[in-house]
mmCIF file of C-alpha atoms and ligand atoms in Angstrom:
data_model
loop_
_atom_site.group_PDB
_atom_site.id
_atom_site.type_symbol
_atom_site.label_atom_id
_atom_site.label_comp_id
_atom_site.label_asym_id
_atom_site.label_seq_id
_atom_site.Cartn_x
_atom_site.Cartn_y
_atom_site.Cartn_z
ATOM 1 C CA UNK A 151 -4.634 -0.549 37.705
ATOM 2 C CA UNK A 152 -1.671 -2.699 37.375
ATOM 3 C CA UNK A 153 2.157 -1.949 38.846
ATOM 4 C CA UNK A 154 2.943 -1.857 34.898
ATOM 5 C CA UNK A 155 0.564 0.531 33.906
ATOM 6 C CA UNK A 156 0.853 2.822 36.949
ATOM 7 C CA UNK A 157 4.687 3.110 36.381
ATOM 8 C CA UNK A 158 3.826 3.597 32.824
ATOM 9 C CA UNK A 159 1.367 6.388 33.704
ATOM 10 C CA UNK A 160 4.344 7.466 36.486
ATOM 11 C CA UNK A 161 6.925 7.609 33.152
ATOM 12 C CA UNK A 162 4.090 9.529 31.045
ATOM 13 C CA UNK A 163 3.517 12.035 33.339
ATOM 14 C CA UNK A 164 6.702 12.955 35.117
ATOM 15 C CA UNK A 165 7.253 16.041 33.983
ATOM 16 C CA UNK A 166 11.140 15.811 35.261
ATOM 17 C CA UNK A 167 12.502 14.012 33.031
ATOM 18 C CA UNK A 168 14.062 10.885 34.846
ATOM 19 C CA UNK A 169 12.687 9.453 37.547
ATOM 20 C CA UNK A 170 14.859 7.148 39.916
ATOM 21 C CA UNK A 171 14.186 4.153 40.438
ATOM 22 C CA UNK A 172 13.823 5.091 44.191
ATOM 23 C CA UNK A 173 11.122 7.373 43.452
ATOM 24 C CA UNK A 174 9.236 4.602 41.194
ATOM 25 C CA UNK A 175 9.571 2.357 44.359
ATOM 26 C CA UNK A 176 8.026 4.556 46.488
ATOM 27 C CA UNK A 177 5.792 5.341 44.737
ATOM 28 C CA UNK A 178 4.412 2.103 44.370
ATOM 29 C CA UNK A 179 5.630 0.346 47.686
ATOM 30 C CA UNK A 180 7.862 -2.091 45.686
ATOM 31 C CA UNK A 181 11.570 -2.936 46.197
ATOM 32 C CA UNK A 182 13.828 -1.487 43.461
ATOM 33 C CA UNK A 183 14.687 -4.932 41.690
ATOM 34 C CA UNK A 184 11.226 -5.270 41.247
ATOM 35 C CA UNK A 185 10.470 -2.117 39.562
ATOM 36 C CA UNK A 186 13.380 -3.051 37.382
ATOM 37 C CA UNK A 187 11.920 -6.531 36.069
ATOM 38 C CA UNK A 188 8.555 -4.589 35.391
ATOM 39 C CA UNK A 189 10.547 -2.040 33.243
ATOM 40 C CA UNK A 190 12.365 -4.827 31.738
ATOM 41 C CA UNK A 191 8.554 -6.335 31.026
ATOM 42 C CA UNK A 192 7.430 -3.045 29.504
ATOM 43 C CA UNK A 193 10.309 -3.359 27.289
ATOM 44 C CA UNK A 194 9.410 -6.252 25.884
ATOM 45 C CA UNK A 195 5.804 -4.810 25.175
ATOM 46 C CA UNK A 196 7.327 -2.004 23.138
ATOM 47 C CA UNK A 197 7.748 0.561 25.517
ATOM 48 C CA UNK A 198 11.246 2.285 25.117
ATOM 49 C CA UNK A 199 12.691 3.398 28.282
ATOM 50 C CA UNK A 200 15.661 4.847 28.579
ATOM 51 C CA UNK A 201 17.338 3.484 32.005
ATOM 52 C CA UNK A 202 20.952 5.132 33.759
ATOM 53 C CA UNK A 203 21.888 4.030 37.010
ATOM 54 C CA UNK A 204 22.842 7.646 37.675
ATOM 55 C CA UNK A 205 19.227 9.254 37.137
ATOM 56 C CA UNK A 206 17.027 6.436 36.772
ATOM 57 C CA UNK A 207 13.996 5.901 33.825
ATOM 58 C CA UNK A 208 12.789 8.055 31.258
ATOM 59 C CA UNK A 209 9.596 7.092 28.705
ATOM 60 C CA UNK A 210 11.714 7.676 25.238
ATOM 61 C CA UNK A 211 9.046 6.071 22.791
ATOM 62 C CA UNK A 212 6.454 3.462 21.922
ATOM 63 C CA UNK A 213 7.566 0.875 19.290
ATOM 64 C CA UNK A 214 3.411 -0.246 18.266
ATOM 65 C CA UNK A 215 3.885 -3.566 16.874
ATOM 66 C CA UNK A 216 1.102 -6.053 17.475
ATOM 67 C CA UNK A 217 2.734 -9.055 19.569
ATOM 68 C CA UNK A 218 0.651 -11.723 20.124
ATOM 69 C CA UNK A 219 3.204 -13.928 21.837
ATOM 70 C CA UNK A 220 3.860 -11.161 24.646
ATOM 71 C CA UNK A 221 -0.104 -10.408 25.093
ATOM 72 C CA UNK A 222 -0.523 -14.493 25.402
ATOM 73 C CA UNK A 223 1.845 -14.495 28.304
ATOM 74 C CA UNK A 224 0.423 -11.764 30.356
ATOM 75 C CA UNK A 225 -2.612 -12.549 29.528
ATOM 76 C CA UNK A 226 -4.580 -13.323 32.967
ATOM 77 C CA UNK A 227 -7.719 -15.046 31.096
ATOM 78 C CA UNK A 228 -8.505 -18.936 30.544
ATOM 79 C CA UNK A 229 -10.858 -18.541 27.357
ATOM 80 C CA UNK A 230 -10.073 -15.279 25.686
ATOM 81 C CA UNK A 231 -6.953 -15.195 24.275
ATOM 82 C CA UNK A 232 -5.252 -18.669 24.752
ATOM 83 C CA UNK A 233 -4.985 -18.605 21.235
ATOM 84 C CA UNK A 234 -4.249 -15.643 18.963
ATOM 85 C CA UNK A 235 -3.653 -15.476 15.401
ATOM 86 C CA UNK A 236 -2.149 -12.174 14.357
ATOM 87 C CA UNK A 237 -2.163 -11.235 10.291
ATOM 88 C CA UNK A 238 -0.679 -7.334 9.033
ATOM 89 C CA UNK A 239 -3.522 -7.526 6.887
ATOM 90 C CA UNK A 240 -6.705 -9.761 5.824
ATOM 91 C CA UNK A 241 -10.285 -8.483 4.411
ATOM 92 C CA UNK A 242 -12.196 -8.841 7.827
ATOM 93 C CA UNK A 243 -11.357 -10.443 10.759
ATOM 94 C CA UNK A 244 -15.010 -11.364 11.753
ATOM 95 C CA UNK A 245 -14.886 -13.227 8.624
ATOM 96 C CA UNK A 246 -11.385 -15.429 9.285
ATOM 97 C CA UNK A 247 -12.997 -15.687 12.743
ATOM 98 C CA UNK A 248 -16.470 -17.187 11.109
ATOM 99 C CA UNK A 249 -14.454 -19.341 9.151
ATOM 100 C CA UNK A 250 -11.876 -20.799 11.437
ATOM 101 C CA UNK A 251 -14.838 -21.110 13.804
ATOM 102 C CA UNK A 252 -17.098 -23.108 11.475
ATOM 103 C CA UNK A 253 -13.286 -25.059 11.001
ATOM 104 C CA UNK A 254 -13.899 -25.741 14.789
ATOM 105 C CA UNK A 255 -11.193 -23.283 16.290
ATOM 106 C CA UNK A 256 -11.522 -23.455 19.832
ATOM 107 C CA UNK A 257 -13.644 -21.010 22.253
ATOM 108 C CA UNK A 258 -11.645 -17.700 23.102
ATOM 109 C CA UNK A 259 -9.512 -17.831 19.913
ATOM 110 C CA UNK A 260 -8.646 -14.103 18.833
ATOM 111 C CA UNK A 261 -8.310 -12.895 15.142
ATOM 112 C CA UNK A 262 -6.246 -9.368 15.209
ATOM 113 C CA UNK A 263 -5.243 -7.306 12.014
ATOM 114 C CA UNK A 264 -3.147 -4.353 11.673
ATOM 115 C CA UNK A 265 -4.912 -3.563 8.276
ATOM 116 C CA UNK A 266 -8.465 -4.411 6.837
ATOM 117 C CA UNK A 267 -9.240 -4.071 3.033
ATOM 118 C CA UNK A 268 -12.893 -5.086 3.609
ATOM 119 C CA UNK A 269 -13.499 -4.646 6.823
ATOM 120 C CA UNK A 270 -17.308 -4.381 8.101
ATOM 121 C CA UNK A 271 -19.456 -2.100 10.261
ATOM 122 C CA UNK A 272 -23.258 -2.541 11.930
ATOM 123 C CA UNK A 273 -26.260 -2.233 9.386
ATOM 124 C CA UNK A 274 -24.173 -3.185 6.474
ATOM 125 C CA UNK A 275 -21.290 -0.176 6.568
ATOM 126 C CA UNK A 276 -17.984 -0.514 6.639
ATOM 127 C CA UNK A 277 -15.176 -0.190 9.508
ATOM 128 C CA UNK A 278 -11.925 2.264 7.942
ATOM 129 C CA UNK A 279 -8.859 2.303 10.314
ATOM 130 C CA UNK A 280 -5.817 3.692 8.487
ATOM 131 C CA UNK A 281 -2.254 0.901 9.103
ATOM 132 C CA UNK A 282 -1.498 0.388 12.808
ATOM 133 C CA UNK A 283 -3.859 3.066 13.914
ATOM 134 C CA UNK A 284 -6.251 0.846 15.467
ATOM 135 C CA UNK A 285 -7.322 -1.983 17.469
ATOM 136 C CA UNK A 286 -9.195 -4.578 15.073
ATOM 137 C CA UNK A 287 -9.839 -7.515 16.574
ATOM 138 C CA UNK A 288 -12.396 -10.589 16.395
ATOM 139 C CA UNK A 289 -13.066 -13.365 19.314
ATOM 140 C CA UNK A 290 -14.918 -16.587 19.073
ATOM 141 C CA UNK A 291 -17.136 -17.392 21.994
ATOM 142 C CA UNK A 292 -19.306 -20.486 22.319
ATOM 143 C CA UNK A 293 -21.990 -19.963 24.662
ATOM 144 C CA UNK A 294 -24.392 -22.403 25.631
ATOM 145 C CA UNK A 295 -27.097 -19.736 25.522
ATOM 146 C CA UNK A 296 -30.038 -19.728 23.280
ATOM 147 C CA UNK A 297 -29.939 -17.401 19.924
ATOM 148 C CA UNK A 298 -32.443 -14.854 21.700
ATOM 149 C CA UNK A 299 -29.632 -14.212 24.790
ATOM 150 C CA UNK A 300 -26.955 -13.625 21.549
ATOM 151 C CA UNK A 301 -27.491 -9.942 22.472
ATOM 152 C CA UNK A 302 -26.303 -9.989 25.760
ATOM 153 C CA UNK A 303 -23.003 -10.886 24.034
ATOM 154 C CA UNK A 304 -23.035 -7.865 22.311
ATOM 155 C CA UNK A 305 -23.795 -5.902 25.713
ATOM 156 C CA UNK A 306 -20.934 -7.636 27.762
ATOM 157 C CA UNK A 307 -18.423 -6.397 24.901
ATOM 158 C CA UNK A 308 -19.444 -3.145 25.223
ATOM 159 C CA UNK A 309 -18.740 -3.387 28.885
ATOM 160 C CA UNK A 310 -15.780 -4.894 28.349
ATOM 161 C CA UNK A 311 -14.403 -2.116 25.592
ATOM 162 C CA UNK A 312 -15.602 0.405 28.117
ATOM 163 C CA UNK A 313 -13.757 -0.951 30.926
ATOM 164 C CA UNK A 314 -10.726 -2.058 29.075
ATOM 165 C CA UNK A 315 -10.867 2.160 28.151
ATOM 166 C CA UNK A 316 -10.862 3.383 31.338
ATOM 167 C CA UNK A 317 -8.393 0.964 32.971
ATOM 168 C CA UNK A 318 -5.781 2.013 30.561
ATOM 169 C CA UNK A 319 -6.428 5.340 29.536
ATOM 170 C CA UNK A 320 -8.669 6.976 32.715
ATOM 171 C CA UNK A 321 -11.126 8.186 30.097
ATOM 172 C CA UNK A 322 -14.977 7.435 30.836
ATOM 173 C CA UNK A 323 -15.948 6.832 27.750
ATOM 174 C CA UNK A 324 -19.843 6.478 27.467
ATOM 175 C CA UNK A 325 -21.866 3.408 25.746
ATOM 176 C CA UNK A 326 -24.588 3.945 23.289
ATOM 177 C CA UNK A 327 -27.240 1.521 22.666
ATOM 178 C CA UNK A 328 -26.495 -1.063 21.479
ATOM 179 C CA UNK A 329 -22.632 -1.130 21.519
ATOM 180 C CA UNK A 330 -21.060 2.444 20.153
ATOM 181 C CA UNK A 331 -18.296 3.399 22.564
ATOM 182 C CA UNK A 332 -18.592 7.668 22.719
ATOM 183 C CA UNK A 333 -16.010 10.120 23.885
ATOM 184 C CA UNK A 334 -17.272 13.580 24.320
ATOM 185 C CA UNK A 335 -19.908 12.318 21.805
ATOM 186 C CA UNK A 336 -17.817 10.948 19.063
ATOM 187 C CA UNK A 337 -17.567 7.399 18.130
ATOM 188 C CA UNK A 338 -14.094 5.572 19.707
ATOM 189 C CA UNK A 339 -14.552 2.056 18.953
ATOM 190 C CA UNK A 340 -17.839 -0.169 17.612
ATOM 191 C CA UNK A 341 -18.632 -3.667 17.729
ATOM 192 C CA UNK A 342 -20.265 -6.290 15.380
ATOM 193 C CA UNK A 343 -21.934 -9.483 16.981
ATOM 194 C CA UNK A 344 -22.169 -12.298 14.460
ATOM 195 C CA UNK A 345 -23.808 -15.642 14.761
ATOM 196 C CA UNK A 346 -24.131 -18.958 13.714
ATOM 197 C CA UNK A 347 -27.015 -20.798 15.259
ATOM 198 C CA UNK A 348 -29.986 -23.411 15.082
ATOM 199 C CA UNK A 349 -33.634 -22.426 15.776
ATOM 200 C CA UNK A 350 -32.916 -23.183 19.331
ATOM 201 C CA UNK A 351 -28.825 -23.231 20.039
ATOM 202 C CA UNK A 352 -25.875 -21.627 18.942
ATOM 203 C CA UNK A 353 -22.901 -22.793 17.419
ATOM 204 C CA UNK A 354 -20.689 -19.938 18.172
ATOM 205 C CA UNK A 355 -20.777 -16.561 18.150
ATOM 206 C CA UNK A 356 -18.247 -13.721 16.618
ATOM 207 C CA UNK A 357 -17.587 -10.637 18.243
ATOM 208 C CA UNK A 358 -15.690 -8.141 16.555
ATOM 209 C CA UNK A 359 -14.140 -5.087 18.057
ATOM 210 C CA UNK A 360 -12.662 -2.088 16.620
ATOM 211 C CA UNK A 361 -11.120 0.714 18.542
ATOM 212 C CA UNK A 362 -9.899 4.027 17.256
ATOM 213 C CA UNK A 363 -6.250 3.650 18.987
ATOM 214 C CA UNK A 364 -3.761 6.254 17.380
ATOM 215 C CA UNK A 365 -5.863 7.475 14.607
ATOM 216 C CA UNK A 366 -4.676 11.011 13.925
ATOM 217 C CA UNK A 367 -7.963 12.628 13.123
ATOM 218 C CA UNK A 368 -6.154 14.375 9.813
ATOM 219 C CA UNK A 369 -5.577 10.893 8.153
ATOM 220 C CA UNK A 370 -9.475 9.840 8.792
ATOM 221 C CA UNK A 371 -11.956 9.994 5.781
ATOM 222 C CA UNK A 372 -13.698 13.339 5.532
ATOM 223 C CA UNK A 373 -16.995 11.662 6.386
ATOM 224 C CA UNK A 374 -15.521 10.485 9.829
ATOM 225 C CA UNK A 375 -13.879 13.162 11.100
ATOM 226 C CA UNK A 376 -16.981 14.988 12.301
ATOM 227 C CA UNK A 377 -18.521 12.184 14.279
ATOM 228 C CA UNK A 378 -15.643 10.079 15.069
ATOM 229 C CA UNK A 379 -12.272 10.296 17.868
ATOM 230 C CA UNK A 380 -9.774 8.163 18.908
ATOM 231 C CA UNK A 381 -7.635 7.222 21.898
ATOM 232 C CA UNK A 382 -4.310 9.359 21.007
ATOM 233 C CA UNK A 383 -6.982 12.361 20.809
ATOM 234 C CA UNK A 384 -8.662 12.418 23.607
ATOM 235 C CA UNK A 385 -5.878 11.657 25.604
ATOM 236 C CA UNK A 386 -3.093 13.554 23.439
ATOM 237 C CA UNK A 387 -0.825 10.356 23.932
ATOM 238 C CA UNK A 388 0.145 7.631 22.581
ATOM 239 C CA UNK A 389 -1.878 4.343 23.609
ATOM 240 C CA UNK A 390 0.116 0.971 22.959
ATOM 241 C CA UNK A 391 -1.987 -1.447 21.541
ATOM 242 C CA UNK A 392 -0.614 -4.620 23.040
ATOM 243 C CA UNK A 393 -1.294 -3.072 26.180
ATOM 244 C CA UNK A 394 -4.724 -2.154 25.481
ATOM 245 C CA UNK A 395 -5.558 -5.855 23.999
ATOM 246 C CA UNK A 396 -4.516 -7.432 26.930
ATOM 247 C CA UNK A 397 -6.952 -5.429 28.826
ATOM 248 C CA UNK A 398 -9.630 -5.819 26.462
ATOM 249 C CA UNK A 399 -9.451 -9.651 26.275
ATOM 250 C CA UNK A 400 -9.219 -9.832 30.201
ATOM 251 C CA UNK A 401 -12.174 -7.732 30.448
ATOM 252 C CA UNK A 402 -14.119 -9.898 27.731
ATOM 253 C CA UNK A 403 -13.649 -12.761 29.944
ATOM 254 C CA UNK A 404 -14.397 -10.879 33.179
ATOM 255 C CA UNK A 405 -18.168 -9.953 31.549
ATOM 256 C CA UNK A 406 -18.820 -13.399 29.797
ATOM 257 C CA UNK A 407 -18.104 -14.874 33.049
ATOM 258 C CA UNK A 408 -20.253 -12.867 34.609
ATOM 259 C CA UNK A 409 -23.005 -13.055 32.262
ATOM 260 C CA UNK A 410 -22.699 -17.209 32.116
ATOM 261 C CA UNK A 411 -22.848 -17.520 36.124
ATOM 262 C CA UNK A 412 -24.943 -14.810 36.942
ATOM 263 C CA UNK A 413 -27.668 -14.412 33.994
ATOM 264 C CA UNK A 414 -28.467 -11.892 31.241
ATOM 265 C CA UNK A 415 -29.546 -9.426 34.534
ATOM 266 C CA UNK A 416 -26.368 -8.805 35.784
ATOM 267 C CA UNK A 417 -25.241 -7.443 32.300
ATOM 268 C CA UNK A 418 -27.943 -5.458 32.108
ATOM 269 C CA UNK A 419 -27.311 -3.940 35.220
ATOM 270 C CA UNK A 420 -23.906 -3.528 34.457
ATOM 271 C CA UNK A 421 -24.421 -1.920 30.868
ATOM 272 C CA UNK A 422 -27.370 1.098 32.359
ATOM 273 C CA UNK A 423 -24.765 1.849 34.618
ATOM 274 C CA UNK A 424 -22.151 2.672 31.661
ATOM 275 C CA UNK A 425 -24.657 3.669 29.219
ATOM 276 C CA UNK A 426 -26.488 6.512 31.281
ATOM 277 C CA UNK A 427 -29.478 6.224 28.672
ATOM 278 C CA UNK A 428 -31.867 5.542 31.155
ATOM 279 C CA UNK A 429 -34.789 8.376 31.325
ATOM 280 C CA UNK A 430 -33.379 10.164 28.277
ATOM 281 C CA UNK A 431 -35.568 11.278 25.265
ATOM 282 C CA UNK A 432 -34.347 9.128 22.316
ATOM 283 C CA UNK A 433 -35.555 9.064 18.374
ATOM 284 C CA UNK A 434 -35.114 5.299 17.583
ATOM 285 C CA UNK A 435 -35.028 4.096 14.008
ATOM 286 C CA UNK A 436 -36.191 0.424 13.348
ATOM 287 C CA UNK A 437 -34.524 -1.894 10.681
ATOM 288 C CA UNK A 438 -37.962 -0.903 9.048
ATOM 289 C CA UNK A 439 -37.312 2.375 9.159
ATOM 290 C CA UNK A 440 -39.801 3.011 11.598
ATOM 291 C CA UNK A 441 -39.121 6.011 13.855
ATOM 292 C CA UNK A 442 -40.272 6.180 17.653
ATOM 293 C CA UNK A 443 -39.501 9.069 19.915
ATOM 294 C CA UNK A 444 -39.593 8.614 23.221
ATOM 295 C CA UNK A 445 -38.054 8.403 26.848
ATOM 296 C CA UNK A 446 -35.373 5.438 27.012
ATOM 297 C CA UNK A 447 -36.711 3.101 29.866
ATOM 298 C CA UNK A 448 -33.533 0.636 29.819
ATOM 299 C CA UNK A 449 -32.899 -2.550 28.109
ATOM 300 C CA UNK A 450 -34.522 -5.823 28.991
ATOM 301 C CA UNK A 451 -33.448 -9.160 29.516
ATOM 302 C CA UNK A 452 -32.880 -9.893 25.731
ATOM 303 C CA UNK A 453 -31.043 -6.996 25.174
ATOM 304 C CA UNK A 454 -33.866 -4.414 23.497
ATOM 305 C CA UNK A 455 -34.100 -0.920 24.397
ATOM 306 C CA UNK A 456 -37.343 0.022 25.716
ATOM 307 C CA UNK A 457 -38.766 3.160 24.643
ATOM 308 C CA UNK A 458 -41.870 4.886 26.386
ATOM 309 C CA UNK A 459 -43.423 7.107 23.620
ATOM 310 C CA UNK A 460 -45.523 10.055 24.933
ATOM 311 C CA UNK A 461 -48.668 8.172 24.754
ATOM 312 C CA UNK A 462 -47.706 5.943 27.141
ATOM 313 C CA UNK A 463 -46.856 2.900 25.046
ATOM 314 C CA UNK A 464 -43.304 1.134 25.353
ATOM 315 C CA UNK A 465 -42.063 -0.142 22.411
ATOM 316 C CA UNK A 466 -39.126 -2.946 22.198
ATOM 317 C CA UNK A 467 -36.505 -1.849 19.767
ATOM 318 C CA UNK A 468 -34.186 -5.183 19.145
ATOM 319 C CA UNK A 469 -32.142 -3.066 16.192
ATOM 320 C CA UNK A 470 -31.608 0.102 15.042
ATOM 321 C CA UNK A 471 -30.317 3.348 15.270
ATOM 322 C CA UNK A 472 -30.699 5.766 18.141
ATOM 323 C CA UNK A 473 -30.139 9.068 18.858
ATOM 324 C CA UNK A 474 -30.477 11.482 21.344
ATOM 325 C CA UNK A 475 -33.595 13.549 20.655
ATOM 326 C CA UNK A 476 -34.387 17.119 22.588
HETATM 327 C C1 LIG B 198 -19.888 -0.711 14.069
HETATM 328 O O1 LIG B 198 -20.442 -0.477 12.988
HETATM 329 O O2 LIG B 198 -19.934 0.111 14.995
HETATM 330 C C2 LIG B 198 -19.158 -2.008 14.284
HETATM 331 C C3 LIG B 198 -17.747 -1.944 13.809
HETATM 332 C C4 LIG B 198 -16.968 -3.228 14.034
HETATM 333 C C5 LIG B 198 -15.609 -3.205 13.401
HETATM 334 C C6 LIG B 198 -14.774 -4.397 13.766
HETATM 335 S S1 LIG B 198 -13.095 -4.197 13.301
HETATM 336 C C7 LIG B 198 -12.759 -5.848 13.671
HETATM 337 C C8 LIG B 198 -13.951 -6.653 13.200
HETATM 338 N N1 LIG B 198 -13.803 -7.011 11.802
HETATM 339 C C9 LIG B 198 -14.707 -6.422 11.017
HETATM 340 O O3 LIG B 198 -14.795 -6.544 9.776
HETATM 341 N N2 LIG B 198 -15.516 -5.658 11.768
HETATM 342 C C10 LIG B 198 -15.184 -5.722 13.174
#
């Protein structure tokens, strides 16, 4: 965790309600001019924090505007992120990031709305976040990869949500083939890979992210509230957003660099760990409609989930639906 966030963390938890600047300094073995600049930092991120000399800091409020200008600076990344185009509200931003992509926009760039009026969801649904309520956000990566590695794209984001997750909020949440990001079973956030490629390279690739930030579970659609959560709720505070995007980008570019120097194996590896599927009895649903029940053996090298049905025969499931089965 970062100084910021654990002072943050120090602010959102103190049940006294001050705490000195002394204390803050202790606490995190840094002199007291320091802790100030980081306060003065947080500030600028849209933290409000009350500061006396006489008692010292006190977490006041969250002001949750998107600003892409502060997330650029802090921003510790060299793809992801170097350029971000912020809009209140556009139909999708997986398509403004197809098009500005296909316009040539350079690796890394980073489409985030506050609002989608069209925005779009895995197997042809669509993605409903109520204004300001949610992370929705779209990144164009380049890979030199071949189209049948495009999935391991889709896996590293899903590491990268996960992590971003529990580096800001301490939740664990729990990864669901192929990219559903669960807490305590309920959908927090989702992603939707799109490509553009030839027979034997691609020309980019769009991943788009949406996360469940402050979503008040009374304003979601009646249909969601059974089988989705969000941030706020789980953690019955407030998450900023800016603060979460930075960590999301930084840990995009953590697992794409890790998948481009180290191979499609060490996002596998990475992705069983987080996804805890391995050995449990699934009921998988192929874009055919085909169902197979069976014991979840992993995923493979492109990114399938294997499934051993009862008879002994694995099966490679490239898309789908799966569920837990008893
Ligand atoms: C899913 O069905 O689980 C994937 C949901 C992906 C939603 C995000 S929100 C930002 C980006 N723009 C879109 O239109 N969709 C993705």
């Amino acid at each position: 965790m970062r100084e910021e966030e654990k002072i943050i963390n120090a602010l959102a938890e103190s049940t006294e309600d001050f705490l000195s600047g002394q204390e803050l300094a202790e606490k995190l073995g840094l002199s007291r001019t320091a802790i100030w600049k980081k306060i003065r930092n947080l500030r600028k991120l849209g933290f409000e924090i009350e500061g006396t000399s006489a008692k010292g800091y006190r977490l006041t409020g969250v002001l949750d505007t998107i600003n892409p200008d502060e997330i650029k600076k802090r921003l510790k990344t060299r793809i992801i992120g170097r350029e971000i185009i912020y809009k209140t509200v556009t139909q999708s931003t997986n398509s403004d990031a197809f098009e500005l992509a296909k316009e040539g926009a350079p690796e890394g760039t980073c489409i985030i709305a506050d609002v989608q009026t069209a925005g779009r969801g895995r197997l042809g649904r669509s993605w409903l976040a109520k204004p300001s309520s949610s992370i929705l956000t779209s990144i164009i990566i380049k890979p030199r990869i071949p189209p049948s590695q495009a999935p391991m794209l889709t896996l590293s984001a899903g590491i990268a949500v996960h992590r971003a997750i529990e580096r800001v909020t301490s939740l664990i949440p729990h990864i669901k083939w192929p990219n559903d990001i669960l807490i305590n079973d309920k959908k927090v956030a989702g992603i939707l890979t799109e490509m553009s490629a030839e027979l034997d390279s691609v020309h980019f690739v769009i991943v788009g992210i949406g996360i469940n930030v402050n979503y008040d579970l009374r304003d979601m659609p009646d249909e969601l509230i059974k089988i989705a959560t969000s941030l706020s709720t789980e953690t019955g505070r407030f998450i900023p957003r800016n603060y979460l995007l930075t960590a999301l980008y930084e840990e995009m570019e953590g697992a794409y660099r890790r998948f481009t120097r180290q191979g499609p194996s060490i996002i596998v590896e990475e992705w069983q760990e987080r996804a805890h599927i391995n050995g449990r009895r699934v009921s998988a649903t192929t874009m055919n409609g085909v169902r197979i029940i069976g014991w979840a053996q992993g995923v493979d090298d492109d990114g399938a989930l294997l499934v051993k049905t009862d008879s002994g025969a694995v099966h490679r499931i490239t898309a789908g639906e799966v569920l837990f089965a008893h």
